Short mmCIF file of C-alpha atoms and ligand atoms in Angstrom, two decimals:
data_model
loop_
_atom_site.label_atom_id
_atom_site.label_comp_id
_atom_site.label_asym_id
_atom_site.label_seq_id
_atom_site.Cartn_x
_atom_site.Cartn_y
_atom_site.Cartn_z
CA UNK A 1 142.22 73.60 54.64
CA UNK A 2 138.89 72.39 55.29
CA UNK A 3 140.42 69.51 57.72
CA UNK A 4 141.71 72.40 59.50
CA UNK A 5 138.92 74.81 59.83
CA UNK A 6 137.18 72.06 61.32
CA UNK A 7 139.29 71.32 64.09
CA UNK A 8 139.87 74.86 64.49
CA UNK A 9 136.56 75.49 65.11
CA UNK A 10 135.60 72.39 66.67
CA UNK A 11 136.68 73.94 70.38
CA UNK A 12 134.09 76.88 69.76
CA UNK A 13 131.36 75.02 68.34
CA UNK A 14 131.40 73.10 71.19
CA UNK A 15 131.85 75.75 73.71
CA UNK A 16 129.37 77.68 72.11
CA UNK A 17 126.71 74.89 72.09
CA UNK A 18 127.13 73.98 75.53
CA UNK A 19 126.44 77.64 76.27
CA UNK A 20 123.12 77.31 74.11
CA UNK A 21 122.08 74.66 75.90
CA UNK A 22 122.69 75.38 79.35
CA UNK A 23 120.94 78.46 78.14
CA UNK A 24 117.97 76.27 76.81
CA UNK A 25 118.31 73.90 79.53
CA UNK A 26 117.10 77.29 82.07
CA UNK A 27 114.04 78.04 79.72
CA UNK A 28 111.11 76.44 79.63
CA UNK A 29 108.60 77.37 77.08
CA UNK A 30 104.17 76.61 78.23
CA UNK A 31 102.22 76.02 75.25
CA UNK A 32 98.98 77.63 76.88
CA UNK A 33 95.37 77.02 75.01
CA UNK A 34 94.36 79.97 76.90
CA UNK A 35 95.54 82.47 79.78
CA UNK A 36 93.45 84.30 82.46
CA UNK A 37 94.22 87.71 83.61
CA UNK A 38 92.80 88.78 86.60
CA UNK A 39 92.86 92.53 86.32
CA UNK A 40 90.90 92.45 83.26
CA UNK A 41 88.72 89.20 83.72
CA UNK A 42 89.42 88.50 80.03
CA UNK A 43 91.85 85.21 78.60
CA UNK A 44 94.13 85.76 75.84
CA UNK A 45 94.43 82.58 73.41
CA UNK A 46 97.30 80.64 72.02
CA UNK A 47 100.03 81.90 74.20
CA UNK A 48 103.79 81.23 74.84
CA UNK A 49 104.76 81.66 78.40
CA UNK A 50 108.94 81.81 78.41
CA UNK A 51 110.07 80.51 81.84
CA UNK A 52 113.98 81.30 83.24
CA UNK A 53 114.84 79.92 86.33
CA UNK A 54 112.56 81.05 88.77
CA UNK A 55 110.44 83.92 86.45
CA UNK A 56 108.34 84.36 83.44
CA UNK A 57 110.64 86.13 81.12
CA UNK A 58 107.98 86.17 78.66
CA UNK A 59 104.40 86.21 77.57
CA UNK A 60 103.06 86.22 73.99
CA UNK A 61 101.44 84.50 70.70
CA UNK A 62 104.78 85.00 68.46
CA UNK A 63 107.25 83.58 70.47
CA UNK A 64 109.77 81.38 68.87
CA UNK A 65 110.19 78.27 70.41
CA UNK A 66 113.80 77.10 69.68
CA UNK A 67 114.58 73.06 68.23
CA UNK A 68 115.34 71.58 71.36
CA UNK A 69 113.45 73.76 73.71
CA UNK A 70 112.14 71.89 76.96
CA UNK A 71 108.38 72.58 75.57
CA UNK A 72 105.38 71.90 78.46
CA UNK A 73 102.29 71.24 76.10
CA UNK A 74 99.25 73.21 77.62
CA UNK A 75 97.43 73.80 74.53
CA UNK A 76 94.33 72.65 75.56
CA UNK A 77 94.03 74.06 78.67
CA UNK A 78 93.43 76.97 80.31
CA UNK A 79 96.20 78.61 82.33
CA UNK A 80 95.66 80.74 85.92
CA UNK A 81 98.15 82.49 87.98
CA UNK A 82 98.87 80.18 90.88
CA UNK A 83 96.12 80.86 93.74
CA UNK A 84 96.55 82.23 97.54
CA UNK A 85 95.35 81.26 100.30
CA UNK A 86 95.43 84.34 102.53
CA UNK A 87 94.31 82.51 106.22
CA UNK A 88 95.51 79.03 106.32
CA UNK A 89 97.29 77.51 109.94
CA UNK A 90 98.99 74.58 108.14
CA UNK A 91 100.93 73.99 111.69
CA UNK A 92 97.48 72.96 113.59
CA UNK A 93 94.94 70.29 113.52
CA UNK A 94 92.18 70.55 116.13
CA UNK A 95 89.92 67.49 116.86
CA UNK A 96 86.92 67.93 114.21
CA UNK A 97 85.18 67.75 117.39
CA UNK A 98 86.70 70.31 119.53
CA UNK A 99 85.64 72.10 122.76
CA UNK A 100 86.02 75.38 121.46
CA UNK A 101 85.57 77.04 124.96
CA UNK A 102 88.84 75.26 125.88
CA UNK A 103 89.95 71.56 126.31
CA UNK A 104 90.73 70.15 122.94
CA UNK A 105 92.46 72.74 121.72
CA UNK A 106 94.20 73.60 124.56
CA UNK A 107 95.13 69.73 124.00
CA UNK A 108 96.82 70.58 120.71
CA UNK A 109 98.95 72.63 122.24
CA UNK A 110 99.91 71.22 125.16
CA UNK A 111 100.51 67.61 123.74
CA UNK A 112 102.24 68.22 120.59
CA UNK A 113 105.64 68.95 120.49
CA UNK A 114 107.03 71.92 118.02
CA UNK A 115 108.58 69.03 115.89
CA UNK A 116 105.34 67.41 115.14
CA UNK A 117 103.43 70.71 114.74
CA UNK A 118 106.82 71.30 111.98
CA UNK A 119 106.20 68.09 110.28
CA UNK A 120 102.10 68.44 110.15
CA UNK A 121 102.72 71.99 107.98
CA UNK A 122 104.86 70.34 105.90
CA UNK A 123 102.46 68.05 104.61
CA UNK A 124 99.98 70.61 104.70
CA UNK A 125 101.72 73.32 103.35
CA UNK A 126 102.35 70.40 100.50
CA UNK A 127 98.71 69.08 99.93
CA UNK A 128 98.01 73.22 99.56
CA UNK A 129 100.23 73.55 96.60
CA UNK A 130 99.61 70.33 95.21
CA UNK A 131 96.12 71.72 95.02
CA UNK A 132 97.15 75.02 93.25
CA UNK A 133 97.43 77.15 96.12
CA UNK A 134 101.26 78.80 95.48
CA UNK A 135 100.97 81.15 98.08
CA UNK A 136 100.02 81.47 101.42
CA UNK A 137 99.70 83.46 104.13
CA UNK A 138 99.66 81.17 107.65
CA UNK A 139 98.12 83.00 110.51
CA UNK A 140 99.83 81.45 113.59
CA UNK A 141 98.74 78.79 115.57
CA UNK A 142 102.01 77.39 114.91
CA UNK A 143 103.76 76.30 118.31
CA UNK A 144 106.57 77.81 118.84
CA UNK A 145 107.37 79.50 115.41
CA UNK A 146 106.75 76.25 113.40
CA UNK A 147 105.28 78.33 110.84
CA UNK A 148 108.96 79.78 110.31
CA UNK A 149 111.01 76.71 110.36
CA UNK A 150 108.65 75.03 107.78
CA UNK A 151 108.66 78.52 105.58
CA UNK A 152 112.13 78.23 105.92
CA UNK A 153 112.60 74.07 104.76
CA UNK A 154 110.29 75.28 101.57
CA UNK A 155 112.68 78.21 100.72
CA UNK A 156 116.12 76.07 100.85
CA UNK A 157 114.24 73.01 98.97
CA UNK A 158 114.35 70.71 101.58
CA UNK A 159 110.39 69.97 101.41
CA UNK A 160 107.90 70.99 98.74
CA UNK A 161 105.72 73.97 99.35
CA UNK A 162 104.04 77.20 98.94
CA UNK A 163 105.56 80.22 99.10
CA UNK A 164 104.84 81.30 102.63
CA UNK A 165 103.68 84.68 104.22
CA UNK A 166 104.11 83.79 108.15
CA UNK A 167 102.55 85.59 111.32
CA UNK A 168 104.57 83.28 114.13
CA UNK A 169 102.78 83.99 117.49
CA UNK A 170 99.39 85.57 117.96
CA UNK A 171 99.36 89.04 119.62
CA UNK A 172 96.51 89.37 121.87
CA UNK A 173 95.01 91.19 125.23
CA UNK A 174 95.31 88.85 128.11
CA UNK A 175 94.24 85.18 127.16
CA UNK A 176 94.32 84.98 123.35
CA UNK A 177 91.50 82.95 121.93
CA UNK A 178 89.04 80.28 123.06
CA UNK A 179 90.32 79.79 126.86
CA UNK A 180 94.02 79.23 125.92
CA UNK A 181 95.47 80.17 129.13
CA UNK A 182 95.02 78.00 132.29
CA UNK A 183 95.63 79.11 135.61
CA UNK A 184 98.48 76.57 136.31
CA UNK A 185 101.30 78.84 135.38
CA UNK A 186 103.43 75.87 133.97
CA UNK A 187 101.23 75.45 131.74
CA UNK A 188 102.17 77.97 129.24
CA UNK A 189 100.93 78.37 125.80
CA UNK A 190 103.50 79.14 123.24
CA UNK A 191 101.11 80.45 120.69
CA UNK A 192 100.14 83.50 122.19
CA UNK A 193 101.90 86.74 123.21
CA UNK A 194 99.67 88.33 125.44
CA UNK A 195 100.07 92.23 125.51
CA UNK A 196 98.03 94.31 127.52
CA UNK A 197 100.02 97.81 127.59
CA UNK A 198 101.76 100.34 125.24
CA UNK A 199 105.27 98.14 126.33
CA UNK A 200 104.30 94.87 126.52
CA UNK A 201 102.54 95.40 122.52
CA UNK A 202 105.54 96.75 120.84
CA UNK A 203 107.61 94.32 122.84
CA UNK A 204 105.44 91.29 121.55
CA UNK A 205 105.63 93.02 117.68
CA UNK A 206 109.54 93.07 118.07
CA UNK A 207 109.99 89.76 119.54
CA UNK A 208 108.00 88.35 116.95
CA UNK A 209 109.58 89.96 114.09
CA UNK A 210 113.02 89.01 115.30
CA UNK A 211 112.21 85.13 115.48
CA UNK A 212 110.67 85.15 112.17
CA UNK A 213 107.13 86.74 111.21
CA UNK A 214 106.43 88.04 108.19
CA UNK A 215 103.58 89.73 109.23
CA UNK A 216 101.32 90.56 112.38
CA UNK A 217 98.01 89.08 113.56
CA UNK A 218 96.69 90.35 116.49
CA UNK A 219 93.37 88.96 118.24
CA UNK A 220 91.42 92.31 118.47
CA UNK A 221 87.69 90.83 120.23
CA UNK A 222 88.57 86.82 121.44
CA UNK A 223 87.93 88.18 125.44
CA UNK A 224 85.21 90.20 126.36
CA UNK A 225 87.71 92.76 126.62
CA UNK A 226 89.18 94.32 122.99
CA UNK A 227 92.17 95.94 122.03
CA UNK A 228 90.74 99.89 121.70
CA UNK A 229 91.54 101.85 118.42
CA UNK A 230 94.68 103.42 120.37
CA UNK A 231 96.11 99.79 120.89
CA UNK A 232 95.91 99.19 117.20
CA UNK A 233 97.25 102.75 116.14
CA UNK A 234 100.10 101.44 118.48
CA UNK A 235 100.39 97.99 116.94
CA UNK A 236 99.95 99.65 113.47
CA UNK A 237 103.08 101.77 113.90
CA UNK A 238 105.15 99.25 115.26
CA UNK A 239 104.45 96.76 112.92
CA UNK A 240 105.01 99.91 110.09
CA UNK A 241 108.47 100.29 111.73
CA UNK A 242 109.89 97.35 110.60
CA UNK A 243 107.76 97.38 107.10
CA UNK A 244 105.05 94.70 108.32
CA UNK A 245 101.60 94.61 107.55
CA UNK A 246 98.64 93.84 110.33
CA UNK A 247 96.06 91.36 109.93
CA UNK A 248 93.60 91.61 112.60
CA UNK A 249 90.85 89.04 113.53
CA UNK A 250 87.77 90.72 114.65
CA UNK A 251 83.80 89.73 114.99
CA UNK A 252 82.30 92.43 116.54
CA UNK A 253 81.67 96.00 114.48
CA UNK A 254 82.91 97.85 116.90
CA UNK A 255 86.59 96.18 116.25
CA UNK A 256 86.17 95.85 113.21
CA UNK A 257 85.47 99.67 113.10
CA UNK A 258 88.62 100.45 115.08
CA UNK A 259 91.22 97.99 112.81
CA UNK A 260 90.34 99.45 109.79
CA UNK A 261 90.27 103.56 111.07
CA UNK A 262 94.00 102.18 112.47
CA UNK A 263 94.75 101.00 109.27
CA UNK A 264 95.01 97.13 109.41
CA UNK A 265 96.18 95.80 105.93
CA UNK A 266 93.28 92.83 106.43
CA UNK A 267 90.33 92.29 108.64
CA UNK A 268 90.16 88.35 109.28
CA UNK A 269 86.58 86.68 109.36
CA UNK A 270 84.92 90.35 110.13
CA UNK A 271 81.32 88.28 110.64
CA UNK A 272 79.69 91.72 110.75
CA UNK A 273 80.72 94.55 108.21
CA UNK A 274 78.06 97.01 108.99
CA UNK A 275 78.17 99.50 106.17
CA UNK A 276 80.07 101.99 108.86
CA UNK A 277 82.45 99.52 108.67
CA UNK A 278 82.92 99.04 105.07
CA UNK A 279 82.75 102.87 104.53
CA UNK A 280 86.40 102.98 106.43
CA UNK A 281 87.81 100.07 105.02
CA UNK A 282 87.48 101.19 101.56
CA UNK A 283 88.83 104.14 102.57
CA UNK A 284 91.83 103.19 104.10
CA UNK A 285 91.82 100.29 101.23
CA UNK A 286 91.72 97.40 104.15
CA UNK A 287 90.92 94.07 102.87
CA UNK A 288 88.71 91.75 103.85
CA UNK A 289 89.82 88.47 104.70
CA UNK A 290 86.31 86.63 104.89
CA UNK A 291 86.99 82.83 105.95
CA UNK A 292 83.80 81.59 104.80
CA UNK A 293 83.16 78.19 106.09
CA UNK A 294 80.81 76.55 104.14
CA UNK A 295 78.56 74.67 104.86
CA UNK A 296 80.37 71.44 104.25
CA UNK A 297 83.24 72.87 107.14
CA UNK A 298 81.36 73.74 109.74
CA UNK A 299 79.31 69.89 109.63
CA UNK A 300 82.67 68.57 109.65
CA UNK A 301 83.56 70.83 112.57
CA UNK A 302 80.52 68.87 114.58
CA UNK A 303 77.83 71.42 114.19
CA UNK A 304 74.08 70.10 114.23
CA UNK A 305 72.76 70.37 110.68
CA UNK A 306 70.41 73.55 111.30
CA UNK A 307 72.69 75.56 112.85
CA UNK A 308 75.79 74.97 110.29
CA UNK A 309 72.65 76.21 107.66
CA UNK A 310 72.31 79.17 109.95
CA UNK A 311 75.55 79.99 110.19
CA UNK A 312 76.66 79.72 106.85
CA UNK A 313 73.49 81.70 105.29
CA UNK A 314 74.72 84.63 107.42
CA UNK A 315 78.25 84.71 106.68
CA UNK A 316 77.02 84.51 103.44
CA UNK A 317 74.69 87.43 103.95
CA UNK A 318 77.67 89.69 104.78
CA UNK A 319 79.96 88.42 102.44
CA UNK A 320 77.43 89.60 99.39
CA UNK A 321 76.67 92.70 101.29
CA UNK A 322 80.81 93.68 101.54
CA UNK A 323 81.33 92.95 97.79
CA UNK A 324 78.29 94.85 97.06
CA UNK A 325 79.81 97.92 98.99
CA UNK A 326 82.79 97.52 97.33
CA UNK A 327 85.21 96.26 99.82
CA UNK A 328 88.63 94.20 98.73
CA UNK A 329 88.10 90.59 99.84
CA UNK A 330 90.99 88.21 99.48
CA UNK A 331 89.94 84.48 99.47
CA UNK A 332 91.10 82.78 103.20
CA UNK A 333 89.88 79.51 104.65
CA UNK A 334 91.24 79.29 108.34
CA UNK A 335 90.95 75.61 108.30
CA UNK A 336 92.51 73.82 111.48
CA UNK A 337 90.52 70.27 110.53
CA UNK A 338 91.90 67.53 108.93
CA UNK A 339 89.07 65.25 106.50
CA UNK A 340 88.86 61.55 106.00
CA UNK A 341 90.20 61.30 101.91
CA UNK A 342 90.65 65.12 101.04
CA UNK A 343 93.59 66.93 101.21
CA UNK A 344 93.83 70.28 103.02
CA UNK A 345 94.59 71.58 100.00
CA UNK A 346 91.03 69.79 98.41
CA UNK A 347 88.94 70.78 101.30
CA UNK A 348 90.09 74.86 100.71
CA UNK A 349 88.95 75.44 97.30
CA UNK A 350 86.04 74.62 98.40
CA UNK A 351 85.39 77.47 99.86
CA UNK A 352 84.61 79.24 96.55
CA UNK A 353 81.13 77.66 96.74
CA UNK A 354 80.66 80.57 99.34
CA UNK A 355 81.84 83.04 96.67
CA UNK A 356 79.32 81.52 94.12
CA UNK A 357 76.95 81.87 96.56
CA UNK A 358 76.79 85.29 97.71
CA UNK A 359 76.45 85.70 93.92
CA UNK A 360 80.33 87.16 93.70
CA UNK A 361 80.96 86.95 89.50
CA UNK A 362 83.80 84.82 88.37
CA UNK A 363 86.24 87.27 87.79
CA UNK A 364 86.22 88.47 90.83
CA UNK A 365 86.44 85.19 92.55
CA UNK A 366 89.67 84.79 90.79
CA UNK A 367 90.61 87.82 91.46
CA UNK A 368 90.58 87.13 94.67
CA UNK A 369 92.43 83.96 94.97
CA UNK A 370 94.93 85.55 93.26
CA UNK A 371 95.76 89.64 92.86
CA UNK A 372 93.61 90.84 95.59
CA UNK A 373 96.08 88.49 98.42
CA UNK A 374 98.78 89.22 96.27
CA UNK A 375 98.30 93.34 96.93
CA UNK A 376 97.69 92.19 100.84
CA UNK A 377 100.99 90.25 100.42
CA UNK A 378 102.61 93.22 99.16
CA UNK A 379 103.72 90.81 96.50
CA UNK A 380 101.75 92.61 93.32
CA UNK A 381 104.84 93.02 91.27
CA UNK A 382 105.55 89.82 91.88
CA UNK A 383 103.63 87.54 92.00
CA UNK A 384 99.22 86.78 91.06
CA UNK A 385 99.49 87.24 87.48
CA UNK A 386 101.15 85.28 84.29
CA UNK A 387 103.12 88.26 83.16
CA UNK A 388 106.63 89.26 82.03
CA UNK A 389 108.52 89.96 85.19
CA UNK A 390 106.39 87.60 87.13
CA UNK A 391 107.50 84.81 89.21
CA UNK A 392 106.62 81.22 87.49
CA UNK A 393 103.70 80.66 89.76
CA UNK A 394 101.01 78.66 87.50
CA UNK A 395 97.76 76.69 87.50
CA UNK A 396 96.46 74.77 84.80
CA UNK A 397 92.72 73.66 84.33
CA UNK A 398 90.62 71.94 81.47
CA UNK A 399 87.44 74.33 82.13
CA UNK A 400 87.78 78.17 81.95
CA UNK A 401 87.21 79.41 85.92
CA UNK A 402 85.87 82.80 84.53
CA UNK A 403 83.36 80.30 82.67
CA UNK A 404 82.90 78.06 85.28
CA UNK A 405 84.76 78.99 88.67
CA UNK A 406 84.08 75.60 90.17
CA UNK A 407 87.34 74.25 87.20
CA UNK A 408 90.03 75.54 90.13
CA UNK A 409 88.97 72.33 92.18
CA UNK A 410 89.86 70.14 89.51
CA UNK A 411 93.85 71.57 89.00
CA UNK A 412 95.83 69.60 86.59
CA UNK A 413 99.22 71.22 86.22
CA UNK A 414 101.12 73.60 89.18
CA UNK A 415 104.22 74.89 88.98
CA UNK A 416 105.83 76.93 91.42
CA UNK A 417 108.80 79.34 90.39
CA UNK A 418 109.43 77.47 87.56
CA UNK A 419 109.42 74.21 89.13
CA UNK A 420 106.93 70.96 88.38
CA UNK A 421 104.90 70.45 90.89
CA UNK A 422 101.82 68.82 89.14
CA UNK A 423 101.21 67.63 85.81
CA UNK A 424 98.44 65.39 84.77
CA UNK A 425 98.23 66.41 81.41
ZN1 ZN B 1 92.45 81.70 111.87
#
């Protein structure tokens, strides 16, 4: 009798306990010492974070952990959601020495195939996340649409990368940026659409969004001529039409004034942010995308000592001035530089040392490198937080950054949608 229970169950045991552990095999359980949440500024201690496929399915202190469970042993660290990087252009690399009225990085562009630009944002796209940076959001400078093919490797697991927020080519009045445009007609720049009227806008937006952009960046001041407030309304309702957000770069207050009354989702740089300005873009709830070079950058990128201090004190300046009116600023780094033994990734956390100094607390430096981009992204219920529902975006540290914000450029663990990408635990 027993003989033959045995064999009679033997064929549902086993079925049944390869169904537990292909069950098992999707979960993942994070021991975590400690986890930060951004919205309140506070850590929780002692957690369980459950992990199933791609998402947290689970956050808690009395979690079971099953025998057998793939376990990832955190307990002495301190866990972060995964960071963003809301301005990066992973498909360019200008000479750290470049002309920027014209010649070396109309080079770039001229002398570098779409292939290579492809294969330079793959590894940078990798050195971001390697460095915690989960998300990003590339602003264009891409070729022709490199930014999409590499988003695209990174979502079908060919190559390692951030989840990626793309703006393809740059919309802009006649020109673009820098002097981009040469008077030799063949020699055409793919990186900008140049749009001057009502048509040749919306036709730019649609063209763009049908090869590929995620969202829209439009050069509002690079010529001496702007786009006015009417353009933007115009670019703003286009853009809306097909459910995209606007980031718009701008470093005069007078564009920065007309973005945000048009409703931009993000002003990029904004080097001015009179308090006119920041009056409207609370209002209309547009976020500030600051880009502050630090010091450290703008040496690299060749300036003479005193005026790379002078610079940087005055970004500064306005950067403690906008958090002090209360504007949303979303961490960015625009880097386009490559650095002898750093990684792209490396050299953009730096950045926080502009945070630290224009005396921005903690908290709200984490808050935005992680839900601040994350509501730019449109990506809140998402992603930016370790939470049930979440995607399995995730940062590990030894130091608390709400103790000690400088801890996020020392990462020790990443994982991105429940995948390993660094563990040095
Ligand atoms: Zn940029």
């Amino acid at each position: 009798m027993r003989r033959l229970l045995q064999l009679k169950c033997l064929p549902f045991a086993s079925v049944f306990y390869l169904v537990m552990m292909s069950s098992f095999a999707q979960q993942t359980f994070i021991r975590a010492g400690r986890v930060v949440d951004p919205v309140s500024g506070t850590t929780s201690q002692n957690q369980i974070i459950v992990v199933e496929g791609r998402k947290i399915i689970d956050v808690g202190r009395n979690i079971n952990i099953p025998a057998n469970a793939r376990v990832i042993d955190l307990s002495k660290s301190v866990v972060t959601p995964g960071l963003f990087d809301a301005h990066t252009h992973v498909c360019a690399t200008v000479s750290k020495f470049a002309d920027w009225l014209g010649v070396d990085y109309f080079d770039m562009v001229l002398l570098n195939p779409n292939g290579y630009r492809a294969i330079q944002g793959a590894v940078h796209a990798k050195e971001m996340l390697e460095a915690g940076f989960t998300t990003i959001r590339d602003a264009g400078n891409s070729g022709k649409y490199a930014d999409v093919d590499v988003k695209r490797a990174i979502n079908e697991g060919l190559i390692p990368g951030p989840t990626m927020v793309v703006a393809g080519k740059i919309i802009a009045p006649f020109g673009g940026q820098f002097r981009t445009r040469a008077d030799k007609q063949f020699l055409y720049n793919d990186e900008y659409a140049f749009a001057d009227s009502k048509d040749e806008i919306v036709k730019a937006i649609r063209e763009n969004i049908y090869y590929g952009s995620d969202v829209i960046k439009v050069v509002v001041d690079g010529q001496r001529y702007s786009y006015s407030y009417e353009d933007l309304k115009t670019i703003v309702a286009e853009a809306r039409n097909a459910g995209l957000k606007v980031m718009a770069h701008c470093q005069t207050p007078a564009s920065e004034y007309a973005a945000a009354k048009a409703g931009v989702a993000s002003i990029e740089h904004g080097w001015t942010i009179p308090d006119s300005v920041a009056r409207v873009m609370k209002e209309k709830n547009v976020i500030l995308v600051s880009t502050d070079f630090t010091e450290e950058v703008l040496l690299e990128f060749g300036h003479p000592a005193e005026r790379a201090k002078a610079i940087h004190s005055r970004r500064v300046e306005r950067l403690a001035r906008a958090y002090k009116a209360g504007v949303m600023i979303a961490f960015g780094t625009d880097i386009m530089i490559d650095v002898e033994n750093r990684t792209r990734g490396e050299f953009a956390i730096g950045y926080i040392t502009s945070f630290v100094e224009a005396g921005i607390p903690n908290a709200q430096i984490v808050r935005a490198l992680t839900t601040t981009p994350a509501i730019l992204m449109g990506m809140e219920q998402q992603r930016g937080r370790v939470a049930k529902g979440m995607f399995a975006d995730i940062i590990a540290t030894e130091i608390n950054p709400l103790d000690d914000i400088n801890a996020l450029k020392q990462v020790r663990f990443v994982m991105k949608e429940g995948s390993v990408i660094v563990n040095k635990n």
